[in-house]
PDB file of C-alpha atoms in Angstrom:
ATOM      1  CA  MET A   1     -12.358  24.647  11.698  1.00  0.00           C
ATOM      2  CA  MET A   2     -15.580  22.812  10.970  1.00  0.00           C
ATOM      3  CA  ASP A   3     -18.803  24.566  11.982  1.00  0.00           C
ATOM      4  CA  TRP A   4     -20.618  21.646  13.582  1.00  0.00           C
ATOM      5  CA  THR A   5     -23.792  23.671  14.115  1.00  0.00           C
ATOM      6  CA  ALA A   6     -24.130  24.151  10.344  1.00  0.00           C
ATOM      7  CA  LEU A   7     -24.371  20.418   9.645  1.00  0.00           C
ATOM      8  CA  PRO A   8     -27.823  18.956   8.878  1.00  0.00           C
ATOM      9  CA  PRO A   9     -29.290  16.585  11.504  1.00  0.00           C
ATOM     10  CA  LEU A  10     -27.753  13.115  11.402  1.00  0.00           C
ATOM     11  CA  THR A  11     -31.193  11.462  11.444  1.00  0.00           C
ATOM     12  CA  ALA A  12     -32.206  13.324   8.299  1.00  0.00           C
ATOM     13  CA  LEU A  13     -28.941  12.493   6.556  1.00  0.00           C
ATOM     14  CA  ARG A  14     -29.363   8.790   7.421  1.00  0.00           C
ATOM     15  CA  ALA A  15     -32.881   8.796   6.016  1.00  0.00           C
ATOM     16  CA  PHE A  16     -31.754  10.496   2.824  1.00  0.00           C
ATOM     17  CA  ALA A  17     -28.764   8.158   2.418  1.00  0.00           C
ATOM     18  CA  ALA A  18     -30.986   5.110   2.914  1.00  0.00           C
ATOM     19  CA  TYR A  19     -33.380   6.383   0.238  1.00  0.00           C
ATOM     20  CA  ALA A  20     -30.502   7.167  -2.152  1.00  0.00           C
ATOM     21  CA  ASP A  21     -29.176   3.653  -1.611  1.00  0.00           C
ATOM     22  CA  THR A  22     -32.496   1.827  -2.053  1.00  0.00           C
ATOM     23  CA  LYS A  23     -34.430   4.194  -4.382  1.00  0.00           C
ATOM     24  CA  SER A  24     -37.536   3.362  -2.337  1.00  0.00           C
ATOM     25  CA  MET A  25     -39.183   5.110   0.630  1.00  0.00           C
ATOM     26  CA  ALA A  26     -40.581   1.794   1.867  1.00  0.00           C
ATOM     27  CA  GLU A  27     -37.258  -0.048   1.568  1.00  0.00           C
ATOM     28  CA  ALA A  28     -35.383   2.836   3.203  1.00  0.00           C
ATOM     29  CA  GLY A  29     -37.882   2.773   6.066  1.00  0.00           C
ATOM     30  CA  ALA A  30     -37.404  -0.983   6.469  1.00  0.00           C
ATOM     31  CA  ARG A  31     -33.631  -0.528   6.573  1.00  0.00           C
ATOM     32  CA  LEU A  32     -33.932   2.022   9.398  1.00  0.00           C
ATOM     33  CA  ASN A  33     -36.902   0.332  11.093  1.00  0.00           C
ATOM     34  CA  VAL A  34     -39.229   3.315  10.584  1.00  0.00           C
ATOM     35  CA  SER A  35     -42.239   3.977   8.329  1.00  0.00           C
ATOM     36  CA  HIS A  36     -41.907   5.174   4.759  1.00  0.00           C
ATOM     37  CA  ALA A  37     -43.756   8.342   5.839  1.00  0.00           C
ATOM     38  CA  ALA A  38     -41.002   9.042   8.372  1.00  0.00           C
ATOM     39  CA  ILE A  39     -38.371   8.775   5.631  1.00  0.00           C
ATOM     40  CA  SER A  40     -40.324  11.198   3.443  1.00  0.00           C
ATOM     41  CA  GLN A  41     -40.718  13.624   6.328  1.00  0.00           C
ATOM     42  CA  GLN A  42     -37.008  13.536   7.169  1.00  0.00           C
ATOM     43  CA  ILE A  43     -36.018  14.198   3.554  1.00  0.00           C
ATOM     44  CA  LYS A  44     -38.495  17.097   3.305  1.00  0.00           C
ATOM     45  CA  GLY A  45     -37.077  18.580   6.495  1.00  0.00           C
ATOM     46  CA  LEU A  46     -33.572  18.218   5.105  1.00  0.00           C
ATOM     47  CA  GLU A  47     -34.587  20.053   1.927  1.00  0.00           C
ATOM     48  CA  ASP A  48     -36.156  22.859   3.953  1.00  0.00           C
ATOM     49  CA  ARG A  49     -33.024  23.231   6.074  1.00  0.00           C
ATOM     50  CA  MET A  50     -30.702  23.274   3.059  1.00  0.00           C
ATOM     51  CA  GLY A  51     -33.008  25.409   0.925  1.00  0.00           C
ATOM     52  CA  LEU A  52     -32.890  23.191  -2.150  1.00  0.00           C
ATOM     53  CA  SER A  53     -34.634  20.201  -3.739  1.00  0.00           C
ATOM     54  CA  LEU A  54     -33.017  16.808  -3.356  1.00  0.00           C
ATOM     55  CA  LEU A  55     -35.745  14.805  -5.126  1.00  0.00           C
ATOM     56  CA  ASP A  56     -37.246  15.547  -8.543  1.00  0.00           C
ATOM     57  CA  ARG A  57     -40.907  15.641  -7.544  1.00  0.00           C
ATOM     58  CA  ALA A  58     -41.978  17.681 -10.565  1.00  0.00           C
ATOM     59  CA  ARG A  59     -42.085  14.574 -12.718  1.00  0.00           C
ATOM     60  CA  GLY A  60     -43.154  12.322  -9.882  1.00  0.00           C
ATOM     61  CA  SER A  61     -40.202  10.026 -10.528  1.00  0.00           C
ATOM     62  CA  GLY A  62     -38.561  10.345  -7.156  1.00  0.00           C
ATOM     63  CA  ALA A  63     -35.179  10.578  -8.884  1.00  0.00           C
ATOM     64  CA  LEU A  64     -32.437  12.620  -7.307  1.00  0.00           C
ATOM     65  CA  THR A  65     -31.745  16.133  -8.507  1.00  0.00           C
ATOM     66  CA  PRO A  66     -28.113  17.032  -9.351  1.00  0.00           C
ATOM     67  CA  GLU A  67     -27.796  18.484  -5.847  1.00  0.00           C
ATOM     68  CA  GLY A  68     -29.349  15.332  -4.421  1.00  0.00           C
ATOM     69  CA  MET A  69     -26.913  13.121  -6.305  1.00  0.00           C
ATOM     70  CA  ALA A  70     -23.963  15.129  -4.982  1.00  0.00           C
ATOM     71  CA  LEU A  71     -25.226  14.888  -1.399  1.00  0.00           C
ATOM     72  CA  ALA A  72     -26.025  11.183  -1.822  1.00  0.00           C
ATOM     73  CA  GLU A  73     -22.467  10.425  -2.930  1.00  0.00           C
ATOM     74  CA  ALA A  74     -20.999  12.308   0.026  1.00  0.00           C
ATOM     75  CA  THR A  75     -23.331  10.782   2.633  1.00  0.00           C
ATOM     76  CA  LEU A  76     -23.052   7.217   1.330  1.00  0.00           C
ATOM     77  CA  ASP A  77     -19.250   7.445   1.220  1.00  0.00           C
ATOM     78  CA  GLY A  78     -19.162   8.982   4.682  1.00  0.00           C
ATOM     79  CA  PHE A  79     -21.479   6.441   6.303  1.00  0.00           C
ATOM     80  CA  ALA A  80     -19.613   3.583   4.587  1.00  0.00           C
ATOM     81  CA  ALA A  81     -16.310   4.846   5.995  1.00  0.00           C
ATOM     82  CA  ILE A  82     -17.829   5.135   9.475  1.00  0.00           C
ATOM     83  CA  ALA A  83     -19.241   1.601   9.234  1.00  0.00           C
ATOM     84  CA  ARG A  84     -15.902   0.153   8.121  1.00  0.00           C
ATOM     85  CA  LEU A  85     -13.953   1.923  10.855  1.00  0.00           C
ATOM     86  CA  SER A  86     -16.528   0.952  13.492  1.00  0.00           C
ATOM     87  CA  ALA A  87     -16.207  -2.694  12.429  1.00  0.00           C
ATOM     88  CA  GLU A  88     -12.408  -2.450  12.649  1.00  0.00           C
ATOM     89  CA  LEU A  89     -12.355  -0.847  16.084  1.00  0.00           C
ATOM     90  CA  THR A  90     -14.927  -3.192  17.608  1.00  0.00           C
ATOM     91  CA  GLY A  91     -13.497  -6.352  16.062  1.00  0.00           C
ATOM     92  CA  GLN A  92     -16.659  -7.073  14.057  1.00  0.00           C
ATOM     93  CA  ASP A  93     -14.530  -7.644  10.940  1.00  0.00           C
ATOM     94  CA  ALA A  94     -12.119  -9.994  12.717  1.00  0.00           C
ATOM     95  CA  GLU A  95     -12.640 -12.665  10.055  1.00  0.00           C
ATOM     96  CA  ARG A  96     -11.487 -10.338   7.272  1.00  0.00           C
ATOM     97  CA  PRO A  97      -7.883 -11.229   6.325  1.00  0.00           C
ATOM     98  CA  ILE A  98      -5.059  -8.886   7.260  1.00  0.00           C
ATOM     99  CA  GLN A  99      -4.136  -7.292   3.939  1.00  0.00           C
ATOM    100  CA  ILE A 100      -0.470  -6.461   3.297  1.00  0.00           C
ATOM    101  CA  SER A 101       1.150  -5.033   0.189  1.00  0.00           C
ATOM    102  CA  THR A 102       4.872  -5.384  -0.477  1.00  0.00           C
ATOM    103  CA  THR A 103       7.327  -5.824  -3.324  1.00  0.00           C
ATOM    104  CA  PRO A 104       7.981  -9.350  -4.632  1.00  0.00           C
ATOM    105  CA  THR A 105      11.628  -9.005  -3.555  1.00  0.00           C
ATOM    106  CA  PHE A 106      10.782  -8.164   0.057  1.00  0.00           C
ATOM    107  CA  ALA A 107       8.057 -10.811   0.148  1.00  0.00           C
ATOM    108  CA  SER A 108      10.333 -13.635  -1.032  1.00  0.00           C
ATOM    109  CA  ALA A 109      13.571 -12.600   0.678  1.00  0.00           C
ATOM    110  CA  TRP A 110      12.346 -11.345   4.058  1.00  0.00           C
ATOM    111  CA  LEU A 111       8.636 -11.804   4.755  1.00  0.00           C
ATOM    112  CA  MET A 112       7.853 -15.316   3.530  1.00  0.00           C
ATOM    113  CA  PRO A 113      10.689 -17.075   5.423  1.00  0.00           C
ATOM    114  CA  ARG A 114       9.298 -15.574   8.656  1.00  0.00           C
ATOM    115  CA  LEU A 115       5.548 -16.034   8.190  1.00  0.00           C
ATOM    116  CA  ALA A 116       5.534 -19.544   9.655  1.00  0.00           C
ATOM    117  CA  ALA A 117       6.458 -18.004  13.016  1.00  0.00           C
ATOM    118  CA  PHE A 118       3.491 -15.638  12.828  1.00  0.00           C
ATOM    119  CA  ARG A 119       1.136 -18.464  11.864  1.00  0.00           C
ATOM    120  CA  ALA A 120       2.357 -20.492  14.849  1.00  0.00           C
ATOM    121  CA  LYS A 121       1.671 -17.567  17.168  1.00  0.00           C
ATOM    122  CA  HIS A 122      -1.683 -16.561  15.629  1.00  0.00           C
ATOM    123  CA  PRO A 123      -3.208 -19.590  13.857  1.00  0.00           C
ATOM    124  CA  GLU A 124      -6.654 -17.976  13.978  1.00  0.00           C
ATOM    125  CA  LEU A 125      -5.668 -14.981  11.817  1.00  0.00           C
ATOM    126  CA  SER A 126      -5.766 -15.005   8.026  1.00  0.00           C
ATOM    127  CA  LEU A 127      -3.381 -13.065   5.790  1.00  0.00           C
ATOM    128  CA  MET A 128      -3.573 -11.704   2.258  1.00  0.00           C
ATOM    129  CA  VAL A 129      -0.143 -10.753   0.884  1.00  0.00           C
ATOM    130  CA  ASP A 130      -0.144  -8.781  -2.369  1.00  0.00           C
ATOM    131  CA  PRO A 131       3.376  -8.849  -3.895  1.00  0.00           C
ATOM    132  CA  THR A 132       3.392  -5.763  -6.095  1.00  0.00           C
ATOM    133  CA  PRO A 133       5.683  -2.745  -6.616  1.00  0.00           C
ATOM    134  CA  ASP A 134       2.594  -0.531  -7.030  1.00  0.00           C
ATOM    135  CA  LEU A 135       1.876   1.969  -4.239  1.00  0.00           C
ATOM    136  CA  ARG A 136      -1.654   0.901  -3.349  1.00  0.00           C
ATOM    137  CA  ASP A 137      -3.908   3.006  -1.126  1.00  0.00           C
ATOM    138  CA  ILE A 138      -4.019   2.113   2.558  1.00  0.00           C
ATOM    139  CA  LYS A 139      -7.609   2.710   3.637  1.00  0.00           C
ATOM    140  CA  PRO A 140     -10.344   1.354   5.919  1.00  0.00           C
ATOM    141  CA  GLY A 141     -11.929  -1.826   4.624  1.00  0.00           C
ATOM    142  CA  GLY A 142      -8.992  -2.522   2.324  1.00  0.00           C
ATOM    143  CA  LEU A 143      -5.239  -2.596   2.672  1.00  0.00           C
ATOM    144  CA  ASP A 144      -4.111  -2.570   6.324  1.00  0.00           C
ATOM    145  CA  MET A 145      -0.437  -1.807   5.784  1.00  0.00           C
ATOM    146  CA  ALA A 146       2.392  -1.927   3.268  1.00  0.00           C
ATOM    147  CA  LEU A 147       6.127  -2.618   3.265  1.00  0.00           C
ATOM    148  CA  ARG A 148       7.729  -0.068   0.963  1.00  0.00           C
ATOM    149  CA  TYR A 149      11.222   0.958  -0.042  1.00  0.00           C
ATOM    150  CA  GLY A 150      11.986   4.642   0.339  1.00  0.00           C
ATOM    151  CA  SER A 151      12.939   7.511   2.608  1.00  0.00           C
ATOM    152  CA  GLY A 152      10.193   6.963   5.178  1.00  0.00           C
ATOM    153  CA  ARG A 153       8.128   9.958   4.081  1.00  0.00           C
ATOM    154  CA  TRP A 154       4.657   9.214   2.732  1.00  0.00           C
ATOM    155  CA  PRO A 155       2.184  12.091   3.260  1.00  0.00           C
ATOM    156  CA  GLY A 156      -0.686  11.233   5.576  1.00  0.00           C
ATOM    157  CA  LEU A 157       0.831   7.905   6.656  1.00  0.00           C
ATOM    158  CA  GLU A 158       2.967   6.642   9.533  1.00  0.00           C
ATOM    159  CA  SER A 159       6.130   4.637   8.827  1.00  0.00           C
ATOM    160  CA  GLU A 160       8.699   2.592  10.753  1.00  0.00           C
ATOM    161  CA  LEU A 161      12.020   1.351   9.391  1.00  0.00           C
ATOM    162  CA  MET A 162      12.089  -2.439   9.097  1.00  0.00           C
ATOM    163  CA  VAL A 163      15.231  -3.216   7.079  1.00  0.00           C
ATOM    164  CA  GLU A 164      17.941  -0.634   6.486  1.00  0.00           C
ATOM    165  CA  THR A 165      19.631  -1.180   3.135  1.00  0.00           C
ATOM    166  CA  PRO A 166      20.904   0.756   0.112  1.00  0.00           C
ATOM    167  CA  ILE A 167      20.122  -0.276  -3.437  1.00  0.00           C
ATOM    168  CA  ALA A 168      23.000  -2.214  -4.996  1.00  0.00           C
ATOM    169  CA  ILE A 169      24.012  -2.348  -8.636  1.00  0.00           C
ATOM    170  CA  VAL A 170      25.541  -5.781  -9.150  1.00  0.00           C
ATOM    171  CA  ALA A 171      26.599  -8.300 -11.780  1.00  0.00           C
ATOM    172  CA  ALA A 172      28.205 -11.708 -12.018  1.00  0.00           C
ATOM    173  CA  PRO A 173      31.989 -11.705 -12.482  1.00  0.00           C
ATOM    174  CA  SER A 174      31.417 -13.888 -15.552  1.00  0.00           C
ATOM    175  CA  LEU A 175      29.705 -10.875 -17.166  1.00  0.00           C
ATOM    176  CA  VAL A 176      31.848  -7.931 -16.057  1.00  0.00           C
ATOM    177  CA  GLY A 177      35.087  -9.594 -14.957  1.00  0.00           C
ATOM    178  CA  ASP A 178      37.219  -7.548 -12.572  1.00  0.00           C
ATOM    179  CA  THR A 179      37.251  -4.390 -14.685  1.00  0.00           C
ATOM    180  CA  PRO A 180      36.925  -1.243 -12.530  1.00  0.00           C
ATOM    181  CA  PHE A 181      34.066   1.046 -13.548  1.00  0.00           C
ATOM    182  CA  LYS A 182      34.482   4.733 -12.756  1.00  0.00           C
ATOM    183  CA  THR A 183      30.952   5.857 -13.634  1.00  0.00           C
ATOM    184  CA  PRO A 184      27.569   4.102 -13.953  1.00  0.00           C
ATOM    185  CA  GLY A 185      27.391   5.293 -17.542  1.00  0.00           C
ATOM    186  CA  GLU A 186      30.051   2.744 -18.463  1.00  0.00           C
ATOM    187  CA  LEU A 187      27.550   0.001 -17.601  1.00  0.00           C
ATOM    188  CA  THR A 188      25.225   0.936 -20.471  1.00  0.00           C
ATOM    189  CA  GLN A 189      27.219  -1.425 -22.677  1.00  0.00           C
ATOM    190  CA  PHE A 190      25.487  -4.301 -20.851  1.00  0.00           C
ATOM    191  CA  HIS A 191      21.938  -5.628 -20.676  1.00  0.00           C
ATOM    192  CA  TRP A 192      20.080  -4.572 -17.488  1.00  0.00           C
ATOM    193  CA  LEU A 193      17.702  -6.400 -15.140  1.00  0.00           C
ATOM    194  CA  GLN A 194      15.072  -4.769 -12.915  1.00  0.00           C
ATOM    195  CA  GLU A 195      12.009  -5.667 -10.854  1.00  0.00           C
ATOM    196  CA  LEU A 196       8.761  -5.878 -12.809  1.00  0.00           C
ATOM    197  CA  GLY A 197       6.622  -2.745 -12.539  1.00  0.00           C
ATOM    198  CA  THR A 198       9.551  -0.436 -11.717  1.00  0.00           C
ATOM    199  CA  SER A 199      11.971   1.760 -13.634  1.00  0.00           C
ATOM    200  CA  GLU A 200      14.900   1.206 -11.265  1.00  0.00           C
ATOM    201  CA  ALA A 201      17.527   0.804 -13.980  1.00  0.00           C
ATOM    202  CA  SER A 202      16.709   3.969 -15.908  1.00  0.00           C
ATOM    203  CA  ASP A 203      16.120   5.935 -12.675  1.00  0.00           C
ATOM    204  CA  PHE A 204      19.551   5.010 -11.350  1.00  0.00           C
ATOM    205  CA  LEU A 205      21.352   5.803 -14.602  1.00  0.00           C
ATOM    206  CA  SER A 206      19.540   9.112 -15.092  1.00  0.00           C
ATOM    207  CA  ARG A 207      20.921  10.322 -11.752  1.00  0.00           C
ATOM    208  CA  TYR A 208      24.368  10.142 -13.342  1.00  0.00           C
ATOM    209  CA  GLY A 209      23.369  11.595 -16.686  1.00  0.00           C
ATOM    210  CA  ALA A 210      23.225   8.252 -18.472  1.00  0.00           C
ATOM    211  CA  VAL A 211      20.434   6.387 -20.261  1.00  0.00           C
ATOM    212  CA  LEU A 212      19.777   2.754 -21.015  1.00  0.00           C
ATOM    213  CA  ASN A 213      21.268   1.553 -24.275  1.00  0.00           C
ATOM    214  CA  LYS A 214      18.317   0.465 -26.435  1.00  0.00           C
ATOM    215  CA  ALA A 215      20.626  -1.807 -28.392  1.00  0.00           C
ATOM    216  CA  ARG A 216      21.346  -3.714 -25.171  1.00  0.00           C
ATOM    217  CA  GLY A 217      17.872  -3.502 -23.651  1.00  0.00           C
ATOM    218  CA  VAL A 218      16.413  -4.195 -20.225  1.00  0.00           C
ATOM    219  CA  THR A 219      14.463  -7.162 -18.842  1.00  0.00           C
ATOM    220  CA  SER A 220      11.788  -6.649 -16.166  1.00  0.00           C
ATOM    221  CA  MET A 221      10.796  -9.627 -14.010  1.00  0.00           C
ATOM    222  CA  PRO A 222       9.775 -10.496 -10.428  1.00  0.00           C
ATOM    223  CA  GLY A 223      12.457  -9.490  -7.935  1.00  0.00           C
ATOM    224  CA  ASN A 224      13.555 -12.998  -6.979  1.00  0.00           C
ATOM    225  CA  LEU A 225      14.140 -13.824 -10.652  1.00  0.00           C
ATOM    226  CA  VAL A 226      16.243 -10.676 -11.114  1.00  0.00           C
ATOM    227  CA  VAL A 227      18.832 -11.980  -8.660  1.00  0.00           C
ATOM    228  CA  GLU A 228      18.801 -15.449 -10.212  1.00  0.00           C
ATOM    229  CA  ALA A 229      19.316 -13.993 -13.687  1.00  0.00           C
ATOM    230  CA  ALA A 230      22.163 -11.822 -12.407  1.00  0.00           C
ATOM    231  CA  ARG A 231      23.893 -14.859 -10.870  1.00  0.00           C
ATOM    232  CA  ASN A 232      23.747 -16.488 -14.294  1.00  0.00           C
ATOM    233  CA  GLY A 233      25.474 -13.516 -15.897  1.00  0.00           C
ATOM    234  CA  GLN A 234      22.430 -12.322 -17.845  1.00  0.00           C
ATOM    235  CA  GLY A 235      22.793  -8.615 -17.036  1.00  0.00           C
ATOM    236  CA  ILE A 236      23.404  -5.776 -14.588  1.00  0.00           C
ATOM    237  CA  ALA A 237      20.917  -6.065 -11.727  1.00  0.00           C
ATOM    238  CA  VAL A 238      19.306  -3.558  -9.372  1.00  0.00           C
ATOM    239  CA  SER A 239      18.461  -5.005  -5.951  1.00  0.00           C
ATOM    240  CA  ALA A 240      18.385  -4.217  -2.227  1.00  0.00           C
ATOM    241  CA  ARG A 241      21.843  -4.994  -0.865  1.00  0.00           C
ATOM    242  CA  ALA A 242      20.521  -6.649   2.304  1.00  0.00           C
ATOM    243  CA  PHE A 243      18.963  -9.459   0.266  1.00  0.00           C
ATOM    244  CA  ILE A 244      22.000 -10.206  -1.899  1.00  0.00           C
ATOM    245  CA  GLN A 245      24.756  -9.820   0.704  1.00  0.00           C
ATOM    246  CA  PRO A 246      25.420 -13.595   0.766  1.00  0.00           C
ATOM    247  CA  ASP A 247      25.992 -13.460  -3.011  1.00  0.00           C
ATOM    248  CA  LEU A 248      28.441 -10.589  -2.581  1.00  0.00           C
ATOM    249  CA  ASP A 249      30.265 -12.354   0.253  1.00  0.00           C
ATOM    250  CA  SER A 250      30.604 -15.557  -1.761  1.00  0.00           C
ATOM    251  CA  GLY A 251      31.708 -13.791  -4.935  1.00  0.00           C
ATOM    252  CA  ARG A 252      28.698 -14.963  -6.973  1.00  0.00           C
ATOM    253  CA  LEU A 253      27.919 -11.296  -7.568  1.00  0.00           C
ATOM    254  CA  ARG A 254      30.136  -8.251  -7.692  1.00  0.00           C
ATOM    255  CA  LEU A 255      29.107  -4.874  -6.204  1.00  0.00           C
ATOM    256  CA  LEU A 256      29.557  -2.169  -8.828  1.00  0.00           C
ATOM    257  CA  PHE A 257      27.769   0.856  -7.333  1.00  0.00           C
ATOM    258  CA  GLU A 258      25.377   1.725  -4.514  1.00  0.00           C
ATOM    259  CA  ASP A 259      22.414   4.086  -4.417  1.00  0.00           C
ATOM    260  CA  THR A 260      22.035   5.468  -0.885  1.00  0.00           C
ATOM    261  CA  ARG A 261      19.357   8.107  -1.539  1.00  0.00           C
ATOM    262  CA  ASN A 262      16.716   6.084   0.330  1.00  0.00           C
ATOM    263  CA  LYS A 263      17.206   4.369   3.652  1.00  0.00           C
ATOM    264  CA  GLY A 264      15.437   1.015   3.291  1.00  0.00           C
ATOM    265  CA  TYR A 265      12.151  -0.852   3.686  1.00  0.00           C
ATOM    266  CA  TYR A 266       9.489   0.713   5.901  1.00  0.00           C
ATOM    267  CA  LEU A 267       6.266  -0.544   7.402  1.00  0.00           C
ATOM    268  CA  VAL A 268       3.643   2.000   6.332  1.00  0.00           C
ATOM    269  CA  TYR A 269       0.157   2.346   7.844  1.00  0.00           C
ATOM    270  CA  ARG A 270      -2.637   4.826   8.572  1.00  0.00           C
ATOM    271  CA  PRO A 271      -2.459   7.013  11.688  1.00  0.00           C
ATOM    272  CA  GLY A 272      -4.858   6.076  14.478  1.00  0.00           C
ATOM    273  CA  VAL A 273      -6.109   2.863  16.003  1.00  0.00           C
ATOM    274  CA  MET A 274      -5.567  -0.394  14.077  1.00  0.00           C
ATOM    275  CA  ARG A 275      -8.116  -3.178  14.083  1.00  0.00           C
ATOM    276  CA  PRO A 276      -7.092  -5.953  16.516  1.00  0.00           C
ATOM    277  CA  SER A 277      -5.892  -8.482  13.918  1.00  0.00           C
ATOM    278  CA  ALA A 278      -3.804  -5.910  12.044  1.00  0.00           C
ATOM    279  CA  ARG A 279      -2.368  -4.671  15.330  1.00  0.00           C
ATOM    280  CA  ALA A 280      -1.226  -8.217  16.157  1.00  0.00           C
ATOM    281  CA  PHE A 281       0.570  -8.474  12.799  1.00  0.00           C
ATOM    282  CA  TYR A 282       2.068  -5.014  13.245  1.00  0.00           C
ATOM    283  CA  ARG A 283       3.529  -5.925  16.645  1.00  0.00           C
ATOM    284  CA  TRP A 284       4.966  -9.159  15.271  1.00  0.00           C
ATOM    285  CA  LEU A 285       6.562  -7.375  12.304  1.00  0.00           C
ATOM    286  CA  VAL A 286       8.174  -4.726  14.499  1.00  0.00           C
ATOM    287  CA  ALA A 287       9.573  -7.429  16.803  1.00  0.00           C
ATOM    288  CA  GLU A 288      10.944  -9.421  13.848  1.00  0.00           C
ATOM    289  CA  ALA A 289      12.584  -6.318  12.388  1.00  0.00           C
ATOM    290  CA  GLY A 290      14.177  -5.564  15.761  1.00  0.00           C
ATOM    291  CA  MET A 291      15.677  -9.039  15.962  1.00  0.00           C
ATOM    292  CA  HIS A 292      16.872  -8.759  12.343  1.00  0.00           C
ATOM    293  CA  ARG A 293      18.735  -5.492  13.082  1.00  0.00           C
ATOM    294  CA  GLN A 294      20.431  -7.035  16.136  1.00  0.00           C
ATOM    295  CA  LYS A 295      21.971  -9.842  14.077  1.00  0.00           C
TER     296      LYS A 295
END
């Protein structure tokens, strides 16, 4: 448990943080609407309370001591986080776009075809969609939420299942014919296709004790191009089954194996209160996913 009584006074910490940010007593005072003498007095009181020097007065430079630099970093980061969260909760950052991260496959196959409906419902809200397989941090002032494939467990984050789907290993009949394959290792005789920025092909094969054949190689590309290349018989593809089901039904692609270790695509976000614009997008996404599962 935190000992709140051991914390230095907030007024003193604000004065010190303002000085660390501006490197000037006068400028820090102007920022907080007090005199430069008041800033100096608050910093001196903070030093007395903590029992250490925060400013290097011996040389008259006013530079921060090592202890001062450490405290400055902590206070500036802390106040910045409070300011960002305050702006989110009060709607002061309403003009900042809603920032969403998702894979190129999910963006092209599921999200983009539906975004027109969100724009019609909320024309005043701006969006920033980052199509990347990278697991970017979800934090105040930055990314609001992400749509990720997995098991639903991301430490420190909340998640809700949007699209339930296994990963499918597929190929065009023109490439593999109708030959039955007993193990994934038999597929190493072919070239493989996977989404750019991932290692889906090698990860899947390694589960069955097989490795990619270097003589056959692997091509990494955006997710929507993976499916197109697979249709053209260019290799064995790794893709979410939900997005290629029409190809399987029509016979354009043949299902070879499935990886059911993870459940599907989840909406992932920070615990706590969302800023109003992000909350509107969250509610719309959850509703869309509900309608998708009912079909």
